[in-house]
mmCIF file with all atom_site columns, N, CA and C in Angstrom:
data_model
loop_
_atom_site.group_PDB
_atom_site.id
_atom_site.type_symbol
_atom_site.label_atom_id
_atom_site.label_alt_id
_atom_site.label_comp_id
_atom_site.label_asym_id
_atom_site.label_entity_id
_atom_site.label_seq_id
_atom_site.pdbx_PDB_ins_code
_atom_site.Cartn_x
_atom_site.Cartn_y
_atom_site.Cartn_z
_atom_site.occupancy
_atom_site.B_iso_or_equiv
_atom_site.pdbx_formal_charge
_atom_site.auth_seq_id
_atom_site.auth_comp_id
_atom_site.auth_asym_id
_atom_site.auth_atom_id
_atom_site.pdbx_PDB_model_num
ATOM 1   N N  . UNK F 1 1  ? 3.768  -3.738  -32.243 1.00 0.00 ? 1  UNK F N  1
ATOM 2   C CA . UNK F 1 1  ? 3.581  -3.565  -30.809 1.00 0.00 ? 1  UNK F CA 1
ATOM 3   C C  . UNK F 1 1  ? 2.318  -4.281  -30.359 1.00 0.00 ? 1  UNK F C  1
ATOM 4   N N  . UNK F 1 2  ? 2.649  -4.648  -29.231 1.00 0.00 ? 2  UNK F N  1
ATOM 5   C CA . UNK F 1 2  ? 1.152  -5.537  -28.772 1.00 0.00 ? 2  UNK F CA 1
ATOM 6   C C  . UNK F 1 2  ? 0.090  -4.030  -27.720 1.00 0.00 ? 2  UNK F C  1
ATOM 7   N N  . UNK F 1 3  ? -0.735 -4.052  -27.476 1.00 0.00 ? 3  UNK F N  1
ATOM 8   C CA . UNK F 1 3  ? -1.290 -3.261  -26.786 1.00 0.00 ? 3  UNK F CA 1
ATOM 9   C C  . UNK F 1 3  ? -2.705 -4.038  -26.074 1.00 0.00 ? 3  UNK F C  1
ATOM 10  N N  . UNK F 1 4  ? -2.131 -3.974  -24.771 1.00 0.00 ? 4  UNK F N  1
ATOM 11  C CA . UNK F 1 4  ? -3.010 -4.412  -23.811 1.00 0.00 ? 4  UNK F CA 1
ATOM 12  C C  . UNK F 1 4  ? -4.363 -3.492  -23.169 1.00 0.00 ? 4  UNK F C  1
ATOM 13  N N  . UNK F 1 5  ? -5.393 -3.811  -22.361 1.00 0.00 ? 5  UNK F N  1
ATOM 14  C CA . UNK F 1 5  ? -5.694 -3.373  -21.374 1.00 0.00 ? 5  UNK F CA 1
ATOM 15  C C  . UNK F 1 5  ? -5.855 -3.219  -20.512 1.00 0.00 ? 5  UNK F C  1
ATOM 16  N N  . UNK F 1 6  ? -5.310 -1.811  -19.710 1.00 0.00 ? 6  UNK F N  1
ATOM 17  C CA . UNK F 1 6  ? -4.676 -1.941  -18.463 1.00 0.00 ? 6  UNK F CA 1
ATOM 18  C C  . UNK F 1 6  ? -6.056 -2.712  -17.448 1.00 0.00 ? 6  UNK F C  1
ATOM 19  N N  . UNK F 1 7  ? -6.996 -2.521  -17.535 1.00 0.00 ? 7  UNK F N  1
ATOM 20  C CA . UNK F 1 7  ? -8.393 -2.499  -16.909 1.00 0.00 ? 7  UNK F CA 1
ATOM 21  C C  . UNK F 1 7  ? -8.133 -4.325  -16.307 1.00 0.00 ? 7  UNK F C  1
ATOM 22  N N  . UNK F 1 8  ? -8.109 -4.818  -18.024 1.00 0.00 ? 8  UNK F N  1
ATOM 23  C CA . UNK F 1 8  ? -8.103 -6.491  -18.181 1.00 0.00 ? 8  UNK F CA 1
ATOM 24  C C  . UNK F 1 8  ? -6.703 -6.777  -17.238 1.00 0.00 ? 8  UNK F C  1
ATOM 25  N N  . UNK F 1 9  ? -5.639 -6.156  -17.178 1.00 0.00 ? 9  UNK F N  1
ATOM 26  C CA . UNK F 1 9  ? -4.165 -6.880  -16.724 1.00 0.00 ? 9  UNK F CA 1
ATOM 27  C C  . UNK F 1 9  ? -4.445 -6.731  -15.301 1.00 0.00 ? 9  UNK F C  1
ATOM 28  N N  . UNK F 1 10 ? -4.940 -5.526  -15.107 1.00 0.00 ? 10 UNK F N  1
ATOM 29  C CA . UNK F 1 10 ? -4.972 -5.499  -13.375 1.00 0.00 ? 10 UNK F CA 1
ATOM 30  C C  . UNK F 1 10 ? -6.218 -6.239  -12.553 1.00 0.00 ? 10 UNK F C  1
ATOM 31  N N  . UNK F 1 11 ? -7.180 -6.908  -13.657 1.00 0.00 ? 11 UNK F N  1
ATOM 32  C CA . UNK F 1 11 ? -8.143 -7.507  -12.757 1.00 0.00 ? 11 UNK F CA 1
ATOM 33  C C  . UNK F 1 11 ? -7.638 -9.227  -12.936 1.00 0.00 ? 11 UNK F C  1
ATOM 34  N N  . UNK F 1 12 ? -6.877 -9.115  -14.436 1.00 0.00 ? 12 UNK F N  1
ATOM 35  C CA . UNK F 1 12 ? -6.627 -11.043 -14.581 1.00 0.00 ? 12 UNK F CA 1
ATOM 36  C C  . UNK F 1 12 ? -5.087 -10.980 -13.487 1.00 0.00 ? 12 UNK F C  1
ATOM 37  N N  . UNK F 1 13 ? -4.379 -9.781  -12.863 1.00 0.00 ? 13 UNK F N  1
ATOM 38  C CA . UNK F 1 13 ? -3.356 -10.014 -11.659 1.00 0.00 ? 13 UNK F CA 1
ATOM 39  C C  . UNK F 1 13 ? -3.395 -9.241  -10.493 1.00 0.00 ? 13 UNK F C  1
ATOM 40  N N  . UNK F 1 14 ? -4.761 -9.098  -10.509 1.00 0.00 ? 14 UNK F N  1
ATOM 41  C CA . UNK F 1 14 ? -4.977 -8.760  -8.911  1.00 0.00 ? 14 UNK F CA 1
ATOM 42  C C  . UNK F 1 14 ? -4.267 -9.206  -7.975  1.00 0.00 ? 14 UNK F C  1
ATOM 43  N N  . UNK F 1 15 ? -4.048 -10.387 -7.583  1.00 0.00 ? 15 UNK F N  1
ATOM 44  C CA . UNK F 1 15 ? -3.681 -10.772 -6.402  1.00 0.00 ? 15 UNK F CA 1
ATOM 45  C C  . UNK F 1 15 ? -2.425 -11.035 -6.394  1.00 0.00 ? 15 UNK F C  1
ATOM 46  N N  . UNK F 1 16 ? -1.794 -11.047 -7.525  1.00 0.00 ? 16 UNK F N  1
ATOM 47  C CA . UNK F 1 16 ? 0.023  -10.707 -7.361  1.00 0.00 ? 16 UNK F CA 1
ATOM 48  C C  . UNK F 1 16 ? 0.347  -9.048  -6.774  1.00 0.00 ? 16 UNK F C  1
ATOM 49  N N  . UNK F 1 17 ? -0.502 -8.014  -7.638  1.00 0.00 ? 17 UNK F N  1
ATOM 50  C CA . UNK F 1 17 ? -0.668 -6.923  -7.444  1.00 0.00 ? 17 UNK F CA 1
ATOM 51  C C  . UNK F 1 17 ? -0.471 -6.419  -5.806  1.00 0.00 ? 17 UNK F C  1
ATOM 52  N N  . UNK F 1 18 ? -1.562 -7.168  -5.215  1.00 0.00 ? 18 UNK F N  1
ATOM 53  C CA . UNK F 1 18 ? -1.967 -6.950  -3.959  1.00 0.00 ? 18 UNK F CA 1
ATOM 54  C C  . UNK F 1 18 ? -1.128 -7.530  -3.380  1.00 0.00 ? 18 UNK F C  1
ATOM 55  N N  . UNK F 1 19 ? -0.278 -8.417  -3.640  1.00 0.00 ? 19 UNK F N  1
ATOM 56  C CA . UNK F 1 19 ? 0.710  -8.874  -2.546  1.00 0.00 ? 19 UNK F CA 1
ATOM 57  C C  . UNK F 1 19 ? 1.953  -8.307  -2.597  1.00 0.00 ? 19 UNK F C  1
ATOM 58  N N  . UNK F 1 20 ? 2.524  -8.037  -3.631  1.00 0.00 ? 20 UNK F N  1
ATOM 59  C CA . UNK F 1 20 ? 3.201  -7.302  -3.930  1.00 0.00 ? 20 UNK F CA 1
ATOM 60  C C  . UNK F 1 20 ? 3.459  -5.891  -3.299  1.00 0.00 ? 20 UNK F C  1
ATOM 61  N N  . UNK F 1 21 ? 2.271  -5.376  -3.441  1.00 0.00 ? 21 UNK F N  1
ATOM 62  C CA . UNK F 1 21 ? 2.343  -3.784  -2.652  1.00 0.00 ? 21 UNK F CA 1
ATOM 63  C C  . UNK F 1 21 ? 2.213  -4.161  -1.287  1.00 0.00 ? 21 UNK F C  1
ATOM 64  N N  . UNK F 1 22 ? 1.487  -5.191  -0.539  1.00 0.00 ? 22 UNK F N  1
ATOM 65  C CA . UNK F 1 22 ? 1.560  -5.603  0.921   1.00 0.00 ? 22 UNK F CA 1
ATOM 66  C C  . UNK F 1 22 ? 3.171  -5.965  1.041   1.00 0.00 ? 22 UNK F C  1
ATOM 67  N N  . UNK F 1 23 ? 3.549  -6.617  0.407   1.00 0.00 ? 23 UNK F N  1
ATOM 68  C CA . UNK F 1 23 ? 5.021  -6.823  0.798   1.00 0.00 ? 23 UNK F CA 1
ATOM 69  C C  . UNK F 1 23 ? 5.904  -5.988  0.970   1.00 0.00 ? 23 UNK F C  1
ATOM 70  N N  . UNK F 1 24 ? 5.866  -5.061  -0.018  1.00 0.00 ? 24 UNK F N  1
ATOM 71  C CA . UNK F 1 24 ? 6.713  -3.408  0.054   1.00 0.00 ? 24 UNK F CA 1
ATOM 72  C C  . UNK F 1 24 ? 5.991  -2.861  1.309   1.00 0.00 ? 24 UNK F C  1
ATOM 73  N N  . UNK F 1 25 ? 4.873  -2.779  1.898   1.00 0.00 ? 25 UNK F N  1
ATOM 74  C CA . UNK F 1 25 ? 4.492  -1.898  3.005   1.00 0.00 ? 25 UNK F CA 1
ATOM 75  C C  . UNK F 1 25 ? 4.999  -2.542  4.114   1.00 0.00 ? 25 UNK F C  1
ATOM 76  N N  . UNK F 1 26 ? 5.421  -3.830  4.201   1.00 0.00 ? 26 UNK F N  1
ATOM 77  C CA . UNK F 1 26 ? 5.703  -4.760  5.571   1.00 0.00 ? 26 UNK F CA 1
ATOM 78  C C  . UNK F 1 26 ? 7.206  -4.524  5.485   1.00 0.00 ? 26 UNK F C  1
ATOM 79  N N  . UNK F 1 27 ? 8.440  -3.872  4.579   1.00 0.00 ? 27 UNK F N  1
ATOM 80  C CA . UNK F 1 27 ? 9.264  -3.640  4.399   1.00 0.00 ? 27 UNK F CA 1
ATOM 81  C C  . UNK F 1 27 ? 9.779  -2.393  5.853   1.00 0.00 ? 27 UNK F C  1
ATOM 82  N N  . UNK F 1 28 ? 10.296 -2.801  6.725   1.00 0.00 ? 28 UNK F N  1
ATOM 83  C CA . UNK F 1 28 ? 10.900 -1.290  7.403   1.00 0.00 ? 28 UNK F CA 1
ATOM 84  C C  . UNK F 1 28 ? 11.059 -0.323  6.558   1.00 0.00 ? 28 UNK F C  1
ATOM 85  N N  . UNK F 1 29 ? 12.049 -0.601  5.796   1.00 0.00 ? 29 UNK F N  1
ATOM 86  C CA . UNK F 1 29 ? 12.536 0.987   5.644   1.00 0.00 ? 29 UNK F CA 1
ATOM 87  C C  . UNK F 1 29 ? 11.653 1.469   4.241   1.00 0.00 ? 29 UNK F C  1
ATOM 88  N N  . UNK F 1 30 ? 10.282 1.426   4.243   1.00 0.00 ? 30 UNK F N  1
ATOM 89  C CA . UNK F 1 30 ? 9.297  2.017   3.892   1.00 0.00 ? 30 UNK F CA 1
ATOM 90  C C  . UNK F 1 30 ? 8.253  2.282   4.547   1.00 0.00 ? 30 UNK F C  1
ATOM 91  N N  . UNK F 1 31 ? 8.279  1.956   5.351   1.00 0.00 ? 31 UNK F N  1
ATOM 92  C CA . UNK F 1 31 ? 7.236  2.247   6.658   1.00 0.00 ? 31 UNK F CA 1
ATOM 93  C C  . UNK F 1 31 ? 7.930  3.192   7.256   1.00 0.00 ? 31 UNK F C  1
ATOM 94  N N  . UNK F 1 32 ? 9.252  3.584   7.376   1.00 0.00 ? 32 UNK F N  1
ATOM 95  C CA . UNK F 1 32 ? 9.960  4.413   7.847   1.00 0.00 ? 32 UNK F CA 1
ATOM 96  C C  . UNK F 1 32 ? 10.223 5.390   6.842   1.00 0.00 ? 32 UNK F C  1
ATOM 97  N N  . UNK F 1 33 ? 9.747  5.791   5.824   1.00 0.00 ? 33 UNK F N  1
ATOM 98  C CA . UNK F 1 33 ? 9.882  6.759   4.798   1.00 0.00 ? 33 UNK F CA 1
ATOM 99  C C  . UNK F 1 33 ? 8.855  7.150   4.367   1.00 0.00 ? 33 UNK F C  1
ATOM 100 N N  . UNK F 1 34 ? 7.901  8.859   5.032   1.00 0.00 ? 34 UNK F N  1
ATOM 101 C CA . UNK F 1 34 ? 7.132  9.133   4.729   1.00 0.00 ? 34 UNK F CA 1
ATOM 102 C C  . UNK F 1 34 ? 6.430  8.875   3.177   1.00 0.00 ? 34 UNK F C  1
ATOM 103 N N  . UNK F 1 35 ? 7.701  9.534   2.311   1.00 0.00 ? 35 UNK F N  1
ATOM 104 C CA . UNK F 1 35 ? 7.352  9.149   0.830   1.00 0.00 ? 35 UNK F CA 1
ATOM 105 C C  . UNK F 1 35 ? 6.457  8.671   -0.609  1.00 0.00 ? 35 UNK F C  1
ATOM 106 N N  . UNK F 1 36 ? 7.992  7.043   0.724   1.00 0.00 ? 36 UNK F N  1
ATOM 107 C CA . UNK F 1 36 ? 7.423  5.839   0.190   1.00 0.00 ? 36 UNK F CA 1
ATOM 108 C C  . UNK F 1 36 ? 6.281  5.231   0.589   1.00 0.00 ? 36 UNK F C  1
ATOM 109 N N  . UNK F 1 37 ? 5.756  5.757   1.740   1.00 0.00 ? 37 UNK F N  1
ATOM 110 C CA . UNK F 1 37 ? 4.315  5.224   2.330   1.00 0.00 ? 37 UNK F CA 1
ATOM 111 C C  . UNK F 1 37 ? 2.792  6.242   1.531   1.00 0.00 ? 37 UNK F C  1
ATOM 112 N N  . UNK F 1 38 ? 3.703  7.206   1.499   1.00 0.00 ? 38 UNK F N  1
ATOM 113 C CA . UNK F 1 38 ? 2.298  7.867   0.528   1.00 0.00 ? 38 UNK F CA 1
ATOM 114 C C  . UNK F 1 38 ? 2.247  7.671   -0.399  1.00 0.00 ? 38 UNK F C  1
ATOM 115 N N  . UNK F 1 39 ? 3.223  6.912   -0.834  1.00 0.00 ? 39 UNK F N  1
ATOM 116 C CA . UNK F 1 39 ? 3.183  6.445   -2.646  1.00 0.00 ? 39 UNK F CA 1
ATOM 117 C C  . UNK F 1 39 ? 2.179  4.976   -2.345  1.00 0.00 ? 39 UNK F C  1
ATOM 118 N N  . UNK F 1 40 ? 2.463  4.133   -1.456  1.00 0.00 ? 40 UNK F N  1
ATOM 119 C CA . UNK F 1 40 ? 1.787  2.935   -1.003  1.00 0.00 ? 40 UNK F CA 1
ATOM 120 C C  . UNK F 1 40 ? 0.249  3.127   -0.819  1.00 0.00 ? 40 UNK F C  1
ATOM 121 N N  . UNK F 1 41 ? -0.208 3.985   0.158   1.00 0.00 ? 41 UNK F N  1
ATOM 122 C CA . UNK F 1 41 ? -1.361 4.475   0.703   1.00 0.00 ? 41 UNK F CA 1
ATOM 123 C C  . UNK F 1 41 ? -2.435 5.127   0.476   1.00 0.00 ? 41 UNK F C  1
ATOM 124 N N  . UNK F 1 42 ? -3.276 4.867   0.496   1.00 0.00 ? 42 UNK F N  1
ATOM 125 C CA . UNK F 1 42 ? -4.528 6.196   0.185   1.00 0.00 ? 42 UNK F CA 1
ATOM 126 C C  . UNK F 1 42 ? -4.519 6.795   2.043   1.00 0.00 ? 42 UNK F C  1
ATOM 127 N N  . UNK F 1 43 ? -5.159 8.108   1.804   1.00 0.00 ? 43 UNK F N  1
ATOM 128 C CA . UNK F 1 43 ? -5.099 8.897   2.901   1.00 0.00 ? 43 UNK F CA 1
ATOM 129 C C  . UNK F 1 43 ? -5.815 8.627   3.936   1.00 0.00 ? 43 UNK F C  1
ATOM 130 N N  . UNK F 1 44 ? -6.881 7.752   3.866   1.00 0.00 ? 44 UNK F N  1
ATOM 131 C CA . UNK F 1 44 ? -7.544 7.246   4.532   1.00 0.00 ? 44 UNK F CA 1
ATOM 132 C C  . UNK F 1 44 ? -7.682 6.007   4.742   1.00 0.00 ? 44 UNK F C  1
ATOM 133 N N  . UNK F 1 45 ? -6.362 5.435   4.453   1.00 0.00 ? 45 UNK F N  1
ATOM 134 C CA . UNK F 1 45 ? -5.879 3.849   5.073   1.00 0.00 ? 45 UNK F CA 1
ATOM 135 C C  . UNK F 1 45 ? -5.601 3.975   6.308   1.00 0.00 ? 45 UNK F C  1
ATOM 136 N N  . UNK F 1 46 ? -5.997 3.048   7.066   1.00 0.00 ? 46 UNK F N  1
ATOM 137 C CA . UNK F 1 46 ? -5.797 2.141   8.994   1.00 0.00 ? 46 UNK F CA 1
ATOM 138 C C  . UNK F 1 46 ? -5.158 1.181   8.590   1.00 0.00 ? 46 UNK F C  1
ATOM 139 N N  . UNK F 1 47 ? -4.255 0.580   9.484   1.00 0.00 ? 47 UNK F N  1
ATOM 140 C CA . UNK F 1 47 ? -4.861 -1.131  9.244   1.00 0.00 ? 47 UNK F CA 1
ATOM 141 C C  . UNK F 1 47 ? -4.710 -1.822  10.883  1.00 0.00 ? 47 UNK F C  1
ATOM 142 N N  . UNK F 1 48 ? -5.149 -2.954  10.622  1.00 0.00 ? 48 UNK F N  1
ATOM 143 C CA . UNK F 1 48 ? -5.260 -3.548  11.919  1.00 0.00 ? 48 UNK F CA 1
ATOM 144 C C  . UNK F 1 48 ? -4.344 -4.351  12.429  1.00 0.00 ? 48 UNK F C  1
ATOM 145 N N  . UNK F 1 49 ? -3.955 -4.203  13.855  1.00 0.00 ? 49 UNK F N  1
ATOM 146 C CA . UNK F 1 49 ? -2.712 -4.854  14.163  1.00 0.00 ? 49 UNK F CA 1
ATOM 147 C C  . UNK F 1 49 ? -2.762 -6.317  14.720  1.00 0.00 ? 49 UNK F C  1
ATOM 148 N N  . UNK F 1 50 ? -1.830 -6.752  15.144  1.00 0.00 ? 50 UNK F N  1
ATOM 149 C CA . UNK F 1 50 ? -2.254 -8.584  15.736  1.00 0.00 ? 50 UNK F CA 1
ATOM 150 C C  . UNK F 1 50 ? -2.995 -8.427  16.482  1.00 0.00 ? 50 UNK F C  1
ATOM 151 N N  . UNK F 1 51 ? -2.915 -6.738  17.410  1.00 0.00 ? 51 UNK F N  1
ATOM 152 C CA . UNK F 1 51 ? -3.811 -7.607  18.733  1.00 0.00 ? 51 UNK F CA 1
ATOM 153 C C  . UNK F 1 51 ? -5.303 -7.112  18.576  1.00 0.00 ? 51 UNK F C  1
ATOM 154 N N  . UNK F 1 52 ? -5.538 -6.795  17.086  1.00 0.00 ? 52 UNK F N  1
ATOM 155 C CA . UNK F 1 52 ? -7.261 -6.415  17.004  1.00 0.00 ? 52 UNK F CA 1
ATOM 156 C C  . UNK F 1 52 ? -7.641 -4.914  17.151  1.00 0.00 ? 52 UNK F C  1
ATOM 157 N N  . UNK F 1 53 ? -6.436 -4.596  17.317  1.00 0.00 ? 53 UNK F N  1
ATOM 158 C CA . UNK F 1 53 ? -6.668 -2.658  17.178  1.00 0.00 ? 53 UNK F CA 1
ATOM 159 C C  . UNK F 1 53 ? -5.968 -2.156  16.095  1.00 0.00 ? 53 UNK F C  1
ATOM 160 N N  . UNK F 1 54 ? -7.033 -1.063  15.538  1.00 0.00 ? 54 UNK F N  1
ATOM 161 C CA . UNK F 1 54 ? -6.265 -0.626  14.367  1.00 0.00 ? 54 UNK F CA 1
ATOM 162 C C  . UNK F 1 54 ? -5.361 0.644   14.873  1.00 0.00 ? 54 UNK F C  1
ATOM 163 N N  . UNK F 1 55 ? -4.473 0.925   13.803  1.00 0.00 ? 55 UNK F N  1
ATOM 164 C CA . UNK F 1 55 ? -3.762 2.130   14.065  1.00 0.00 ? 55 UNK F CA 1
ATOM 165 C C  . UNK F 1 55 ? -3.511 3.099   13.161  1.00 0.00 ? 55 UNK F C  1
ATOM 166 N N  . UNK F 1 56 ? -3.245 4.399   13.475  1.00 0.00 ? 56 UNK F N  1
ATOM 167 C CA . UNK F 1 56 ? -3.424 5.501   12.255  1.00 0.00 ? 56 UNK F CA 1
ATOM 168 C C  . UNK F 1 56 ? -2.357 4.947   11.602  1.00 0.00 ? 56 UNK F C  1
ATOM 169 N N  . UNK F 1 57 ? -2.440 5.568   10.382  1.00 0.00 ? 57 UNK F N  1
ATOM 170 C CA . UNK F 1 57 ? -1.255 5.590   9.325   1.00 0.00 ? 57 UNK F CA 1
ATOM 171 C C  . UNK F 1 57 ? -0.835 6.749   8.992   1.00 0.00 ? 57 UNK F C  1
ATOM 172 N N  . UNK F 1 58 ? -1.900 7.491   8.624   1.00 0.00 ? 58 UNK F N  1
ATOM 173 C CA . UNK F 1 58 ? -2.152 8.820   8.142   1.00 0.00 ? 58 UNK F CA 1
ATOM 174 C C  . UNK F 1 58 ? -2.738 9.698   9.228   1.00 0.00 ? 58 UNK F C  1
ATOM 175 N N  . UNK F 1 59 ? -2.283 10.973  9.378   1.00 0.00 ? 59 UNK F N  1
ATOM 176 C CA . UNK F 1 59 ? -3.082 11.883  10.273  1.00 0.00 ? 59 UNK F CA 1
ATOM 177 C C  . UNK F 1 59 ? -2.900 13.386  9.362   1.00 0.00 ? 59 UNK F C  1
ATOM 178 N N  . UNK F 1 60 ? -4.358 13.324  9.321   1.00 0.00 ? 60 UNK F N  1
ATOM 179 C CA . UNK F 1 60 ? -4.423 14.796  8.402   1.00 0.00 ? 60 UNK F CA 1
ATOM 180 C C  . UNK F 1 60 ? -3.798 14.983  7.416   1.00 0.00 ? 60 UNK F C  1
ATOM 181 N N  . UNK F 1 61 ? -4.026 13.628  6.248   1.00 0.00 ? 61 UNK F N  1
ATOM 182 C CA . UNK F 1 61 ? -3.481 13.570  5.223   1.00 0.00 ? 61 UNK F CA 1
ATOM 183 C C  . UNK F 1 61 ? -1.772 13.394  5.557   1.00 0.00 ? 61 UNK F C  1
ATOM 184 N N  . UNK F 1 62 ? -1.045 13.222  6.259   1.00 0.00 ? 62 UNK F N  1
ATOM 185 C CA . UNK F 1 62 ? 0.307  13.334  6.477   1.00 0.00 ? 62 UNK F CA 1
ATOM 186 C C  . UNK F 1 62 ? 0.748  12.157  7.312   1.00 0.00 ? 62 UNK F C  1
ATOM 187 N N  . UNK F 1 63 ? 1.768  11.175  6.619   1.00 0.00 ? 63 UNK F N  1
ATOM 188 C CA . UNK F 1 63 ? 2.298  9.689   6.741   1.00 0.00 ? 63 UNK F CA 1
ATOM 189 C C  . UNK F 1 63 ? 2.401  9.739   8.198   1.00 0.00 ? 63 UNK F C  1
ATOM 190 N N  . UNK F 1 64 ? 2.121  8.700   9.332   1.00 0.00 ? 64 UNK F N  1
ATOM 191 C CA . UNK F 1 64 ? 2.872  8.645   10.742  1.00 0.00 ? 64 UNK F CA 1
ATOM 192 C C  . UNK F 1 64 ? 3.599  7.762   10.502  1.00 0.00 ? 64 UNK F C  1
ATOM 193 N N  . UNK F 1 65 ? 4.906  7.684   10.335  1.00 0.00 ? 65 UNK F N  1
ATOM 194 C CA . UNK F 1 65 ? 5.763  6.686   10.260  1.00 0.00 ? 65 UNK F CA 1
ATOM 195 C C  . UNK F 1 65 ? 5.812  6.202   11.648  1.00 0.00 ? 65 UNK F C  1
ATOM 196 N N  . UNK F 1 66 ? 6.126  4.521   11.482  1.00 0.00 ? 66 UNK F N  1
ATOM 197 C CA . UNK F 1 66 ? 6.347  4.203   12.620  1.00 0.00 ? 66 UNK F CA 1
ATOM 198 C C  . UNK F 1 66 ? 7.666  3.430   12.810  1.00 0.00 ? 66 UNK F C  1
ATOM 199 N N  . UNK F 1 67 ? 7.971  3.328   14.081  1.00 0.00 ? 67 UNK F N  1
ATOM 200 C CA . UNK F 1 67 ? 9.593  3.403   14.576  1.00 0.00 ? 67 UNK F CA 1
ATOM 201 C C  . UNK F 1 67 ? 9.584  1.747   14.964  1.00 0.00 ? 67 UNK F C  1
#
């Protein structure tokens, strides 16, 4: 068996990593599934929209899905 470290794999593919999970969050029907967005999210993620305002994601620990 080969045995890696996780520490080393996730810093030498960070940025597949990170696009990857951005791509699943830009997905509708995970943005539309509490769930799957708290599996995506830390509780205290925003993010910012085109027009320069951010918007909740989370309120009181609990997904706002949006429509």
């Amino acid at each position: 068996y080969r045995y890696i470290n996780l520490r080393d794999y996730i810093m030498n593919n960070m940025k597949e990593i990170i696009f990857k999970l951005e791509n699943e969050f830009l997905k509708s029907e995970i943005r539309k599934d509490k769930q799957k967005i708290k599996k995506l999210l830390s509780e205290d993620f925003f993010e910012f929209c085109s027009n320069g305002y951010w918007k909740m994601v989370f309120h009181q620990g609990t997904p706002v899905v949006t429509k």
